[in-house]
PDB file of C-alpha atoms in Angstrom:
ATOM      1  CA  UNK H   1      96.169  78.784  79.425  1.00 79.00           C
ATOM      2  CA  UNK H   2      98.066  80.519  83.194  1.00 94.00           C
ATOM      3  CA  UNK H   3      99.061  78.102  85.618  1.00 97.00           C
ATOM      4  CA  UNK H   4     100.561  80.084  89.174  1.00 98.00           C
ATOM      5  CA  UNK H   5     101.729  77.221  91.386  1.00 98.00           C
ATOM      6  CA  UNK H   6     101.599  78.081  94.943  1.00 98.00           C
ATOM      7  CA  UNK H   7     103.262  76.559  98.183  1.00 96.00           C
ATOM      8  CA  UNK H   8     103.637  76.069 102.239  1.00 94.00           C
ATOM      9  CA  UNK H   9     106.407  76.509 104.396  1.00 90.00           C
ATOM     10  CA  UNK H  10     105.548  72.355 104.940  1.00 91.00           C
ATOM     11  CA  UNK H  11     107.282  72.459 101.388  1.00 93.00           C
ATOM     12  CA  UNK H  12     110.614  73.550 102.630  1.00 89.00           C
ATOM     13  CA  UNK H  13     111.221  72.112 105.683  1.00 88.00           C
ATOM     14  CA  UNK H  14     110.423  68.734 103.953  1.00 92.00           C
ATOM     15  CA  UNK H  15     113.388  69.954 101.299  1.00 89.00           C
ATOM     16  CA  UNK H  16     115.370  70.824 103.824  1.00 84.00           C
ATOM     17  CA  UNK H  17     117.802  73.179 103.163  1.00 80.00           C
ATOM     18  CA  UNK H  18     120.278  74.096  99.597  1.00 82.00           C
ATOM     19  CA  UNK H  19     122.725  71.561 100.637  1.00 85.00           C
ATOM     20  CA  UNK H  20     119.630  68.481 101.076  1.00 89.00           C
ATOM     21  CA  UNK H  21     119.032  66.940  98.145  1.00 93.00           C
ATOM     22  CA  UNK H  22     115.322  66.892  98.025  1.00 93.00           C
ATOM     23  CA  UNK H  23     116.047  71.237  97.673  1.00 90.00           C
ATOM     24  CA  UNK H  24     118.275  70.587  94.562  1.00 92.00           C
ATOM     25  CA  UNK H  25     115.935  68.183  92.899  1.00 95.00           C
ATOM     26  CA  UNK H  26     112.991  71.008  93.790  1.00 95.00           C
ATOM     27  CA  UNK H  27     115.349  73.575  92.748  1.00 93.00           C
ATOM     28  CA  UNK H  28     116.096  71.380  88.933  1.00 95.00           C
ATOM     29  CA  UNK H  29     112.806  70.984  88.513  1.00 97.00           C
ATOM     30  CA  UNK H  30     111.881  74.177  89.147  1.00 96.00           C
ATOM     31  CA  UNK H  31     114.831  76.360  86.802  1.00 95.00           C
ATOM     32  CA  UNK H  32     114.137  73.460  83.672  1.00 96.00           C
ATOM     33  CA  UNK H  33     110.544  74.080  83.463  1.00 97.00           C
ATOM     34  CA  UNK H  34     111.414  78.042  84.187  1.00 96.00           C
ATOM     35  CA  UNK H  35     108.848  77.977  86.393  1.00 97.00           C
ATOM     36  CA  UNK H  36     108.323  79.796  89.957  1.00 96.00           C
ATOM     37  CA  UNK H  37     106.147  78.848  93.188  1.00 96.00           C
ATOM     38  CA  UNK H  38     104.870  81.809  94.546  1.00 97.00           C
ATOM     39  CA  UNK H  39     104.878  82.293  98.719  1.00 95.00           C
ATOM     40  CA  UNK H  40     101.969  83.733 100.221  1.00 95.00           C
ATOM     41  CA  UNK H  41     103.919  86.634 102.424  1.00 91.00           C
ATOM     42  CA  UNK H  42     102.758  85.091 105.876  1.00 89.00           C
ATOM     43  CA  UNK H  43     104.334  82.008 104.065  1.00 89.00           C
ATOM     44  CA  UNK H  44     107.033  84.128 103.557  1.00 86.00           C
ATOM     45  CA  UNK H  45     107.246  85.843 107.137  1.00 84.00           C
ATOM     46  CA  UNK H  46     107.173  81.887 108.948  1.00 82.00           C
ATOM     47  CA  UNK H  47     109.753  80.885 106.814  1.00 81.00           C
ATOM     48  CA  UNK H  48     111.931  84.192 108.835  1.00 76.00           C
ATOM     49  CA  UNK H  49     111.526  86.727 105.607  1.00 72.00           C
ATOM     50  CA  UNK H  50     110.562  89.981 106.284  1.00 66.00           C
ATOM     51  CA  UNK H  51     107.413  90.975 103.913  1.00 60.00           C
ATOM     52  CA  UNK H  52     107.777  94.516 104.773  1.00 62.00           C
ATOM     53  CA  UNK H  53     111.096  94.680 103.941  1.00 56.00           C
ATOM     54  CA  UNK H  54     111.913  96.221 100.436  1.00 52.00           C
ATOM     55  CA  UNK H  55     113.845  93.730  98.804  1.00 49.00           C
ATOM     56  CA  UNK H  56     113.757  90.184  99.428  1.00 45.00           C
ATOM     57  CA  UNK H  57     115.081  88.437 101.254  1.00 45.00           C
ATOM     58  CA  UNK H  58     115.703  89.229 104.751  1.00 46.00           C
ATOM     59  CA  UNK H  59     118.704  88.021 106.451  1.00 47.00           C
ATOM     60  CA  UNK H  60     116.712  85.386 108.257  1.00 50.00           C
ATOM     61  CA  UNK H  61     115.624  83.633 105.549  1.00 53.00           C
ATOM     62  CA  UNK H  62     117.210  79.840 105.415  1.00 56.00           C
ATOM     63  CA  UNK H  63     115.940  79.918 101.609  1.00 64.00           C
ATOM     64  CA  UNK H  64     117.573  82.522  99.836  1.00 71.00           C
ATOM     65  CA  UNK H  65     119.213  80.591  96.614  1.00 75.00           C
ATOM     66  CA  UNK H  66     115.072  80.303  95.890  1.00 83.00           C
ATOM     67  CA  UNK H  67     114.307  83.826  96.211  1.00 83.00           C
ATOM     68  CA  UNK H  68     117.811  85.057  95.043  1.00 83.00           C
ATOM     69  CA  UNK H  69     117.481  82.642  92.019  1.00 87.00           C
ATOM     70  CA  UNK H  70     113.545  83.312  91.350  1.00 90.00           C
ATOM     71  CA  UNK H  71     112.250  80.334  91.774  1.00 93.00           C
ATOM     72  CA  UNK H  72     110.348  80.978  94.442  1.00 92.00           C
ATOM     73  CA  UNK H  73     108.746  84.843  95.043  1.00 93.00           C
ATOM     74  CA  UNK H  74     106.680  86.700  97.558  1.00 92.00           C
ATOM     75  CA  UNK H  75     103.119  87.117  96.217  1.00 94.00           C
ATOM     76  CA  UNK H  76     101.708  90.523  96.668  1.00 91.00           C
ATOM     77  CA  UNK H  77      99.529  91.375 100.196  1.00 92.00           C
ATOM     78  CA  UNK H  78      96.090  89.304  99.920  1.00 96.00           C
ATOM     79  CA  UNK H  79      93.478  92.150  98.988  1.00 95.00           C
ATOM     80  CA  UNK H  80      91.211  90.915 102.582  1.00 93.00           C
ATOM     81  CA  UNK H  81      88.941  94.036 101.858  1.00 95.00           C
ATOM     82  CA  UNK H  82      87.805  92.155  98.233  1.00 96.00           C
ATOM     83  CA  UNK H  83      84.795  90.039  99.795  1.00 96.00           C
ATOM     84  CA  UNK H  84      85.821  86.769  98.225  1.00 97.00           C
ATOM     85  CA  UNK H  85      89.397  86.949  99.835  1.00 96.00           C
ATOM     86  CA  UNK H  86      87.809  87.408 103.052  1.00 95.00           C
ATOM     87  CA  UNK H  87      85.469  84.986 103.020  1.00 96.00           C
ATOM     88  CA  UNK H  88      87.106  81.954 100.973  1.00 96.00           C
ATOM     89  CA  UNK H  89      89.830  82.756 104.394  1.00 95.00           C
ATOM     90  CA  UNK H  90      87.650  82.438 107.127  1.00 94.00           C
ATOM     91  CA  UNK H  91      85.636  79.933 105.501  1.00 95.00           C
ATOM     92  CA  UNK H  92      88.873  77.971 104.968  1.00 94.00           C
ATOM     93  CA  UNK H  93      89.809  78.508 108.567  1.00 92.00           C
ATOM     94  CA  UNK H  94      86.347  77.165 109.835  1.00 94.00           C
ATOM     95  CA  UNK H  95      86.756  74.266 107.304  1.00 93.00           C
ATOM     96  CA  UNK H  96      90.411  73.492 108.302  1.00 93.00           C
ATOM     97  CA  UNK H  97      89.065  73.575 112.487  1.00 91.00           C
ATOM     98  CA  UNK H  98      86.369  71.693 112.092  1.00 92.00           C
ATOM     99  CA  UNK H  99      88.405  68.762 110.166  1.00 91.00           C
ATOM    100  CA  UNK H 100      91.193  68.698 112.825  1.00 89.00           C
ATOM    101  CA  UNK H 101      89.398  69.435 116.013  1.00 89.00           C
ATOM    102  CA  UNK H 102      90.720  72.541 116.514  1.00 90.00           C
ATOM    103  CA  UNK H 103      89.710  75.861 117.879  1.00 89.00           C
ATOM    104  CA  UNK H 104      89.159  78.605 114.294  1.00 86.00           C
ATOM    105  CA  UNK H 105      91.644  80.874 116.997  1.00 84.00           C
ATOM    106  CA  UNK H 106      94.703  78.322 116.313  1.00 79.00           C
ATOM    107  CA  UNK H 107      93.952  78.235 113.178  1.00 82.00           C
ATOM    108  CA  UNK H 108      97.490  79.515 111.052  1.00 84.00           C
ATOM    109  CA  UNK H 109      97.340  82.352 108.968  1.00 88.00           C
ATOM    110  CA  UNK H 110      99.559  81.046 106.613  1.00 87.00           C
ATOM    111  CA  UNK H 111      97.677  78.045 105.808  1.00 89.00           C
ATOM    112  CA  UNK H 112      93.640  80.001 104.758  1.00 94.00           C
ATOM    113  CA  UNK H 113      96.154  82.347 103.022  1.00 95.00           C
ATOM    114  CA  UNK H 114      96.947  79.482 100.691  1.00 96.00           C
ATOM    115  CA  UNK H 115      93.617  79.309  99.965  1.00 96.00           C
ATOM    116  CA  UNK H 116      93.180  83.131 100.470  1.00 97.00           C
ATOM    117  CA  UNK H 117      96.077  83.993  97.484  1.00 98.00           C
ATOM    118  CA  UNK H 118      94.236  80.678  94.208  1.00 97.00           C
ATOM    119  CA  UNK H 119      91.187  82.779  95.014  1.00 97.00           C
ATOM    120  CA  UNK H 120      93.128  86.391  94.210  1.00 97.00           C
ATOM    121  CA  UNK H 121      95.121  84.374  91.723  1.00 97.00           C
ATOM    122  CA  UNK H 122      92.678  82.924  89.649  1.00 97.00           C
ATOM    123  CA  UNK H 123      89.731  85.927  90.436  1.00 96.00           C
ATOM    124  CA  UNK H 124      92.095  88.023  88.789  1.00 96.00           C
ATOM    125  CA  UNK H 125      92.241  86.648  86.054  1.00 95.00           C
ATOM    126  CA  UNK H 126      96.616  85.962  86.785  1.00 95.00           C
ATOM    127  CA  UNK H 127      95.949  82.505  86.212  1.00 96.00           C
ATOM    128  CA  UNK H 128      94.109  80.299  84.539  1.00 96.00           C
ATOM    129  CA  UNK H 129      94.735  77.573  87.174  1.00 97.00           C
ATOM    130  CA  UNK H 130      96.242  77.135  90.097  1.00 98.00           C
ATOM    131  CA  UNK H 131      98.212  74.436  91.212  1.00 98.00           C
ATOM    132  CA  UNK H 132      98.440  74.015  95.274  1.00 98.00           C
ATOM    133  CA  UNK H 133     101.458  72.408  96.826  1.00 97.00           C
ATOM    134  CA  UNK H 134     101.302  71.576 100.204  1.00 96.00           C
ATOM    135  CA  UNK H 135     101.393  69.270 103.027  1.00 95.00           C
ATOM    136  CA  UNK H 136      99.280  70.465 104.589  1.00 93.00           C
ATOM    137  CA  UNK H 137      95.902  67.682 104.215  1.00 95.00           C
ATOM    138  CA  UNK H 138      93.445  70.228 105.789  1.00 95.00           C
ATOM    139  CA  UNK H 139      94.038  73.155 103.851  1.00 94.00           C
ATOM    140  CA  UNK H 140      95.155  71.307 100.691  1.00 95.00           C
ATOM    141  CA  UNK H 141      91.437  69.397 100.821  1.00 95.00           C
ATOM    142  CA  UNK H 142      89.802  73.436 102.316  1.00 96.00           C
ATOM    143  CA  UNK H 143      91.155  74.804  98.414  1.00 96.00           C
ATOM    144  CA  UNK H 144      89.563  71.964  97.407  1.00 96.00           C
ATOM    145  CA  UNK H 145      86.728  71.629  98.337  1.00 96.00           C
ATOM    146  CA  UNK H 146      85.632  76.005  98.816  1.00 96.00           C
ATOM    147  CA  UNK H 147      87.493  77.479  95.290  1.00 97.00           C
ATOM    148  CA  UNK H 148      84.207  75.148  93.361  1.00 97.00           C
ATOM    149  CA  UNK H 149      81.299  76.644  95.068  1.00 96.00           C
ATOM    150  CA  UNK H 150      82.196  80.787  94.510  1.00 96.00           C
ATOM    151  CA  UNK H 151      83.030  79.709  91.086  1.00 95.00           C
ATOM    152  CA  UNK H 152      86.634  78.587  90.227  1.00 97.00           C
ATOM    153  CA  UNK H 153      85.036  74.608  89.432  1.00 96.00           C
ATOM    154  CA  UNK H 154      88.487  72.489  87.877  1.00 95.00           C
ATOM    155  CA  UNK H 155      91.024  75.355  88.261  1.00 97.00           C
ATOM    156  CA  UNK H 156      92.779  74.087  90.963  1.00 97.00           C
ATOM    157  CA  UNK H 157      94.891  71.120  91.415  1.00 96.00           C
ATOM    158  CA  UNK H 158      95.964  70.289  94.912  1.00 96.00           C
ATOM    159  CA  UNK H 159      99.349  68.405  95.418  1.00 96.00           C
ATOM    160  CA  UNK H 160      99.734  66.375  98.520  1.00 97.00           C
ATOM    161  CA  UNK H 161     104.084  67.098  99.080  1.00 97.00           C
ATOM    162  CA  UNK H 162     105.843  64.386 100.625  1.00 96.00           C
ATOM    163  CA  UNK H 163     108.987  63.120 100.975  1.00 95.00           C
ATOM    164  CA  UNK H 164     108.423  59.805  98.039  1.00 96.00           C
ATOM    165  CA  UNK H 165     107.399  63.174  95.718  1.00 96.00           C
ATOM    166  CA  UNK H 166     110.211  65.181  96.713  1.00 96.00           C
ATOM    167  CA  UNK H 167     111.788  62.561  95.988  1.00 95.00           C
ATOM    168  CA  UNK H 168     110.867  62.171  92.316  1.00 96.00           C
ATOM    169  CA  UNK H 169     110.444  65.681  90.927  1.00 96.00           C
ATOM    170  CA  UNK H 170     111.356  66.268  87.648  1.00 97.00           C
ATOM    171  CA  UNK H 171     110.281  69.240  85.896  1.00 97.00           C
ATOM    172  CA  UNK H 172     107.610  67.320  83.781  1.00 96.00           C
ATOM    173  CA  UNK H 173     105.235  68.479  87.179  1.00 94.00           C
ATOM    174  CA  UNK H 174     105.649  71.784  86.234  1.00 94.00           C
ATOM    175  CA  UNK H 175     104.450  71.147  82.647  1.00 84.00           C
TER     176      UNK H 175
END
């Protein structure tokens, strides 16, 4: 079974910089497991990167080590012309807005991109399973709710990335 790990901006913010223990624990766990965290281009942009650059990372990104070492990768652009992707992202925006009592227009596009990327990876057959690592509970719940409704039952796992999770993470989390 092929698993893709997708992460949001909050994971890296919660880790702190490369000199922080949580960052180093995450780095070590991913490298030991031989897997990488994939981020949507919108998340990469939130982290300060330039998704239009020929090579990443750009000079502004605070986590260049992860990209240079390959344990963080930037996903290809989402296929917004695919009805599944656009529908799932629209539905995610509505669910997150309803759950957080906010207007749909203020929902971060990176949050819906997480759900869109998970759907795209599963639909294209790139992976059999997706693990979504996020500090955003509404986005995680949106993915857990919507993907089964679109034929991806039991193919997504949502992991809330708390401080404790990062302080105790090991390669076993990615086996």
